[in-house]
Amino acid sequence: MVYYSRTGRTRDVASQIARELKCDIEEIRDTQNRTGIIGFLKSGYQAARGKDTVLEPYERDPSDYDLVIVGTPVWAGNPSVPVGTYLRENASKIKNAAFFCTYGGSGAEGTFRRMSETIGKEPIQTVAITEREIKENTCDCKIEPFVRDVEAAFRTEE
Ligand SMILES: Cc1cc2nc3c(=O)[nH]c(=O)nc-3n(C[C@H](O)[C@H](O)[C@H](O)COP(=O)(O)O)c2cc1C
């Protein structure tokens, strides 16, 4: 699994999914400062236009995996800029994908569509978790079926 998180929500969901699936997890880190109001505005502007950023080097090679789960916050109805960049850099290396996002409540479908267009593949499963579901701790009922479907499709028999 790879994910990006600016303020920690996507990280929380990523940690939970990775714990349940017992899968490898890697945080995508950006070299750009996205704090404060300027960072917020810049991020929305760049995401809406599909701009790229420069990522910190990441360690894992997606071509080593049968399935890559990709997590992102929704930014202006789009994947976050770091995740957009990651997908463009690794499109040809991702054999199968599943997506999750965290968001305020609008733009998840377009975000998933953009992500699948970028890699040229439909995800095997998606799940969108709202800020409210995270805050009220009611996201388990969405995460559980996602985890179950991913497990069923990619059960590792060792
Ligand atoms: C630049 C920016 C744009 C955003 N645009 C949207 C949006 O279009 N729709 C939405 O529901 N939430 C939007 N949000 C809210 C985030 O998707 C939400 O807070 C998310 O859970 C943050 O995840 P994180 O804590 O992992 O960074 C936006 C947040 C930022 C910073």
PDB file of N, CA and C in Angstrom, residues 1-5 8-29 57-62 64-65 67-72 83 86 100 143 146-147:
ATOM      1  N   MET A   1       0.827  -1.195   0.000  1.00  0.00           N
ATOM      2  CA  MET A   1       0.000   0.000   0.000  1.00  0.00           C
ATOM      3  C   MET A   1       0.867   1.253   0.000  1.00  0.00           C
ATOM      4  N   VAL A   2       0.405   2.243  -0.745  1.00  0.00           N
ATOM      5  CA  VAL A   2       1.032   3.559  -0.668  1.00  0.00           C
ATOM      6  C   VAL A   2      -0.063   4.583  -0.394  1.00  0.00           C
ATOM      7  N   TYR A   3       0.307   5.642   0.340  1.00  0.00           N
ATOM      8  CA  TYR A   3      -0.688   6.684   0.595  1.00  0.00           C
ATOM      9  C   TYR A   3       0.030   8.000   0.789  1.00  0.00           C
ATOM     10  N   TYR A   4      -0.728   9.083   0.591  1.00  0.00           N
ATOM     11  CA  TYR A   4      -0.252  10.408   0.961  1.00  0.00           C
ATOM     12  C   TYR A   4      -1.249  10.991   1.944  1.00  0.00           C
ATOM     13  N   SER A   5      -0.763  11.768   2.901  1.00  0.00           N
ATOM     14  CA  SER A   5      -1.650  12.411   3.862  1.00  0.00           C
ATOM     15  C   SER A   5      -1.063  13.751   4.269  1.00  0.00           C
ATOM     16  N   GLY A   8      -3.156  13.850   8.213  1.00  0.00           N
ATOM     17  CA  GLY A   8      -3.206  12.669   9.070  1.00  0.00           C
ATOM     18  C   GLY A   8      -4.421  11.766   8.924  1.00  0.00           C
ATOM     19  N   ARG A   9      -5.486  12.251   8.285  1.00  0.00           N
ATOM     20  CA  ARG A   9      -6.689  11.406   8.201  1.00  0.00           C
ATOM     21  C   ARG A   9      -6.447  10.192   7.316  1.00  0.00           C
ATOM     22  N   THR A  10      -5.897  10.433   6.147  1.00  0.00           N
ATOM     23  CA  THR A  10      -5.643   9.307   5.233  1.00  0.00           C
ATOM     24  C   THR A  10      -4.623   8.354   5.856  1.00  0.00           C
ATOM     25  N   ARG A  11      -3.696   8.903   6.647  1.00  0.00           N
ATOM     26  CA  ARG A  11      -2.710   8.052   7.328  1.00  0.00           C
ATOM     27  C   ARG A  11      -3.403   7.113   8.319  1.00  0.00           C
ATOM     28  N   ASP A  12      -4.385   7.639   9.046  1.00  0.00           N
ATOM     29  CA  ASP A  12      -5.108   6.802  10.014  1.00  0.00           C
ATOM     30  C   ASP A  12      -5.823   5.647   9.311  1.00  0.00           C
ATOM     31  N   VAL A  13      -6.501   5.967   8.216  1.00  0.00           N
ATOM     32  CA  VAL A  13      -7.234   4.925   7.481  1.00  0.00           C
ATOM     33  C   VAL A  13      -6.240   3.937   6.867  1.00  0.00           C
ATOM     34  N   ALA A  14      -5.151   4.462   6.330  1.00  0.00           N
ATOM     35  CA  ALA A  14      -4.123   3.595   5.725  1.00  0.00           C
ATOM     36  C   ALA A  14      -3.568   2.623   6.762  1.00  0.00           C
ATOM     37  N   SER A  15      -3.286   3.131   7.953  1.00  0.00           N
ATOM     38  CA  SER A  15      -2.716   2.277   9.003  1.00  0.00           C
ATOM     39  C   SER A  15      -3.686   1.166   9.364  1.00  0.00           C
ATOM     40  N   GLN A  16      -4.960   1.514   9.455  1.00  0.00           N
ATOM     41  CA  GLN A  16      -5.959   0.507   9.824  1.00  0.00           C
ATOM     42  C   GLN A  16      -6.060  -0.591   8.742  1.00  0.00           C
ATOM     43  N   ILE A  17      -6.135  -0.168   7.480  1.00  0.00           N
ATOM     44  CA  ILE A  17      -6.252  -1.145   6.384  1.00  0.00           C
ATOM     45  C   ILE A  17      -5.003  -2.029   6.340  1.00  0.00           C
ATOM     46  N   ALA A  18      -3.840  -1.413   6.469  1.00  0.00           N
ATOM     47  CA  ALA A  18      -2.585  -2.182   6.389  1.00  0.00           C
ATOM     48  C   ALA A  18      -2.468  -3.162   7.548  1.00  0.00           C
ATOM     49  N   ARG A  19      -2.952  -2.732   8.713  1.00  0.00           N
ATOM     50  CA  ARG A  19      -2.911  -3.612   9.888  1.00  0.00           C
ATOM     51  C   ARG A  19      -3.797  -4.835   9.651  1.00  0.00           C
ATOM     52  N   GLU A  20      -4.967  -4.591   9.075  1.00  0.00           N
ATOM     53  CA  GLU A  20      -5.892  -5.707   8.860  1.00  0.00           C
ATOM     54  C   GLU A  20      -5.420  -6.638   7.753  1.00  0.00           C
ATOM     55  N   LEU A  21      -4.810  -6.061   6.734  1.00  0.00           N
ATOM     56  CA  LEU A  21      -4.337  -6.894   5.616  1.00  0.00           C
ATOM     57  C   LEU A  21      -2.933  -7.440   5.856  1.00  0.00           C
ATOM     58  N   LYS A  22      -2.267  -6.910   6.891  1.00  0.00           N
ATOM     59  CA  LYS A  22      -0.858  -7.260   7.150  1.00  0.00           C
ATOM     60  C   LYS A  22      -0.020  -7.061   5.899  1.00  0.00           C
ATOM     61  N   CYS A  23      -0.216  -5.918   5.254  1.00  0.00           N
ATOM     62  CA  CYS A  23       0.519  -5.655   4.012  1.00  0.00           C
ATOM     63  C   CYS A  23       1.604  -4.606   4.257  1.00  0.00           C
ATOM     64  N   ASP A  24       2.550  -4.533   3.336  1.00  0.00           N
ATOM     65  CA  ASP A  24       3.564  -3.483   3.391  1.00  0.00           C
ATOM     66  C   ASP A  24       2.889  -2.129   3.195  1.00  0.00           C
ATOM     67  N   ILE A  25       3.490  -1.106   3.811  1.00  0.00           N
ATOM     68  CA  ILE A  25       2.886   0.230   3.718  1.00  0.00           C
ATOM     69  C   ILE A  25       3.982   1.259   3.517  1.00  0.00           C
ATOM     70  N   GLU A  26       3.754   2.185   2.608  1.00  0.00           N
ATOM     71  CA  GLU A  26       4.742   3.243   2.370  1.00  0.00           C
ATOM     72  C   GLU A  26       4.033   4.577   2.224  1.00  0.00           C
ATOM     73  N   GLU A  27       4.515   5.565   2.978  1.00  0.00           N
ATOM     74  CA  GLU A  27       3.950   6.909   2.872  1.00  0.00           C
ATOM     75  C   GLU A  27       4.654   7.663   1.751  1.00  0.00           C
ATOM     76  N   ILE A  28       3.856   8.254   0.876  1.00  0.00           N
ATOM     77  CA  ILE A  28       4.420   9.112  -0.177  1.00  0.00           C
ATOM     78  C   ILE A  28       4.634  10.482   0.441  1.00  0.00           C
ATOM     79  N   ARG A  29       5.840  11.011   0.319  1.00  0.00           N
ATOM     80  CA  ARG A  29       6.129  12.322   0.907  1.00  0.00           C
ATOM     81  C   ARG A  29       6.467  13.328  -0.185  1.00  0.00           C
ATOM     82  N   PRO A  57      12.217  10.531  -2.426  1.00  0.00           N
ATOM     83  CA  PRO A  57      12.426   9.182  -2.952  1.00  0.00           C
ATOM     84  C   PRO A  57      11.620   8.161  -2.142  1.00  0.00           C
ATOM     85  N   TYR A  58      11.028   7.189  -2.832  1.00  0.00           N
ATOM     86  CA  TYR A  58      10.320   6.129  -2.104  1.00  0.00           C
ATOM     87  C   TYR A  58      11.052   4.818  -2.340  1.00  0.00           C
ATOM     88  N   GLU A  59      10.825   3.894  -1.392  1.00  0.00           N
ATOM     89  CA  GLU A  59      11.682   2.701  -1.362  1.00  0.00           C
ATOM     90  C   GLU A  59      11.128   1.530  -2.133  1.00  0.00           C
ATOM     91  N   ARG A  60       9.813   1.363  -2.046  1.00  0.00           N
ATOM     92  CA  ARG A  60       9.243   0.127  -2.600  1.00  0.00           C
ATOM     93  C   ARG A  60       8.940   0.279  -4.081  1.00  0.00           C
ATOM     94  N   ASP A  61       9.108  -0.853  -4.793  1.00  0.00           N
ATOM     95  CA  ASP A  61       8.864  -0.866  -6.230  1.00  0.00           C
ATOM     96  C   ASP A  61       7.504  -1.535  -6.469  1.00  0.00           C
ATOM     97  N   PRO A  62       6.536  -0.790  -7.016  1.00  0.00           N
ATOM     98  CA  PRO A  62       5.201  -1.374  -7.183  1.00  0.00           C
ATOM     99  C   PRO A  62       5.182  -2.605  -8.084  1.00  0.00           C
ATOM    100  N   ASP A  64       6.929  -5.086  -7.785  1.00  0.00           N
ATOM    101  CA  ASP A  64       7.151  -6.274  -6.952  1.00  0.00           C
ATOM    102  C   ASP A  64       5.850  -6.847  -6.383  1.00  0.00           C
ATOM    103  N   TYR A  65       4.731  -6.143  -6.602  1.00  0.00           N
ATOM    104  CA  TYR A  65       3.470  -6.525  -5.951  1.00  0.00           C
ATOM    105  C   TYR A  65       2.393  -6.854  -6.983  1.00  0.00           C
ATOM    106  N   LEU A  67      -0.751  -6.513  -6.229  1.00  0.00           N
ATOM    107  CA  LEU A  67      -1.783  -5.502  -5.992  1.00  0.00           C
ATOM    108  C   LEU A  67      -1.176  -4.317  -5.250  1.00  0.00           C
ATOM    109  N   VAL A  68      -1.484  -3.111  -5.713  1.00  0.00           N
ATOM    110  CA  VAL A  68      -1.062  -1.903  -5.003  1.00  0.00           C
ATOM    111  C   VAL A  68      -2.322  -1.148  -4.569  1.00  0.00           C
ATOM    112  N   ILE A  69      -2.472  -0.958  -3.266  1.00  0.00           N
ATOM    113  CA  ILE A  69      -3.580  -0.165  -2.727  1.00  0.00           C
ATOM    114  C   ILE A  69      -3.080   1.267  -2.600  1.00  0.00           C
ATOM    115  N   VAL A  70      -3.830   2.211  -3.158  1.00  0.00           N
ATOM    116  CA  VAL A  70      -3.384   3.606  -3.181  1.00  0.00           C
ATOM    117  C   VAL A  70      -4.391   4.462  -2.434  1.00  0.00           C
ATOM    118  N   GLY A  71      -3.928   5.221  -1.438  1.00  0.00           N
ATOM    119  CA  GLY A  71      -4.805   6.066  -0.634  1.00  0.00           C
ATOM    120  C   GLY A  71      -4.476   7.538  -0.783  1.00  0.00           C
ATOM    121  N   THR A  72      -5.521   8.363  -0.874  1.00  0.00           N
ATOM    122  CA  THR A  72      -5.308   9.803  -1.066  1.00  0.00           C
ATOM    123  C   THR A  72      -6.414  10.607  -0.396  1.00  0.00           C
ATOM    124  N   VAL A  83      -0.194  12.066  -4.910  1.00  0.00           N
ATOM    125  CA  VAL A  83      -0.678  10.769  -5.400  1.00  0.00           C
ATOM    126  C   VAL A  83      -0.814  10.790  -6.926  1.00  0.00           C
ATOM    127  N   TYR A  86       2.626  10.249  -8.137  1.00  0.00           N
ATOM    128  CA  TYR A  86       3.049   8.859  -7.913  1.00  0.00           C
ATOM    129  C   TYR A  86       2.443   7.938  -8.976  1.00  0.00           C
ATOM    130  N   PHE A 100      -8.433   3.991  -2.036  1.00  0.00           N
ATOM    131  CA  PHE A 100      -9.285   4.564  -1.000  1.00  0.00           C
ATOM    132  C   PHE A 100      -8.992   6.048  -0.879  1.00  0.00           C
ATOM    133  N   ILE A 143     -14.682   0.026   5.909  1.00  0.00           N
ATOM    134  CA  ILE A 143     -13.335  -0.526   5.717  1.00  0.00           C
ATOM    135  C   ILE A 143     -13.382  -2.052   5.694  1.00  0.00           C
ATOM    136  N   PHE A 146     -14.199  -3.610   2.307  1.00  0.00           N
ATOM    137  CA  PHE A 146     -13.083  -3.326   1.397  1.00  0.00           C
ATOM    138  C   PHE A 146     -11.947  -4.318   1.645  1.00  0.00           C
ATOM    139  N   VAL A 147     -11.608  -4.472   2.909  1.00  0.00           N
ATOM    140  CA  VAL A 147     -10.527  -5.388   3.280  1.00  0.00           C
ATOM    141  C   VAL A 147     -10.885  -6.823   2.881  1.00  0.00           C
TER     142      VAL A 147
END
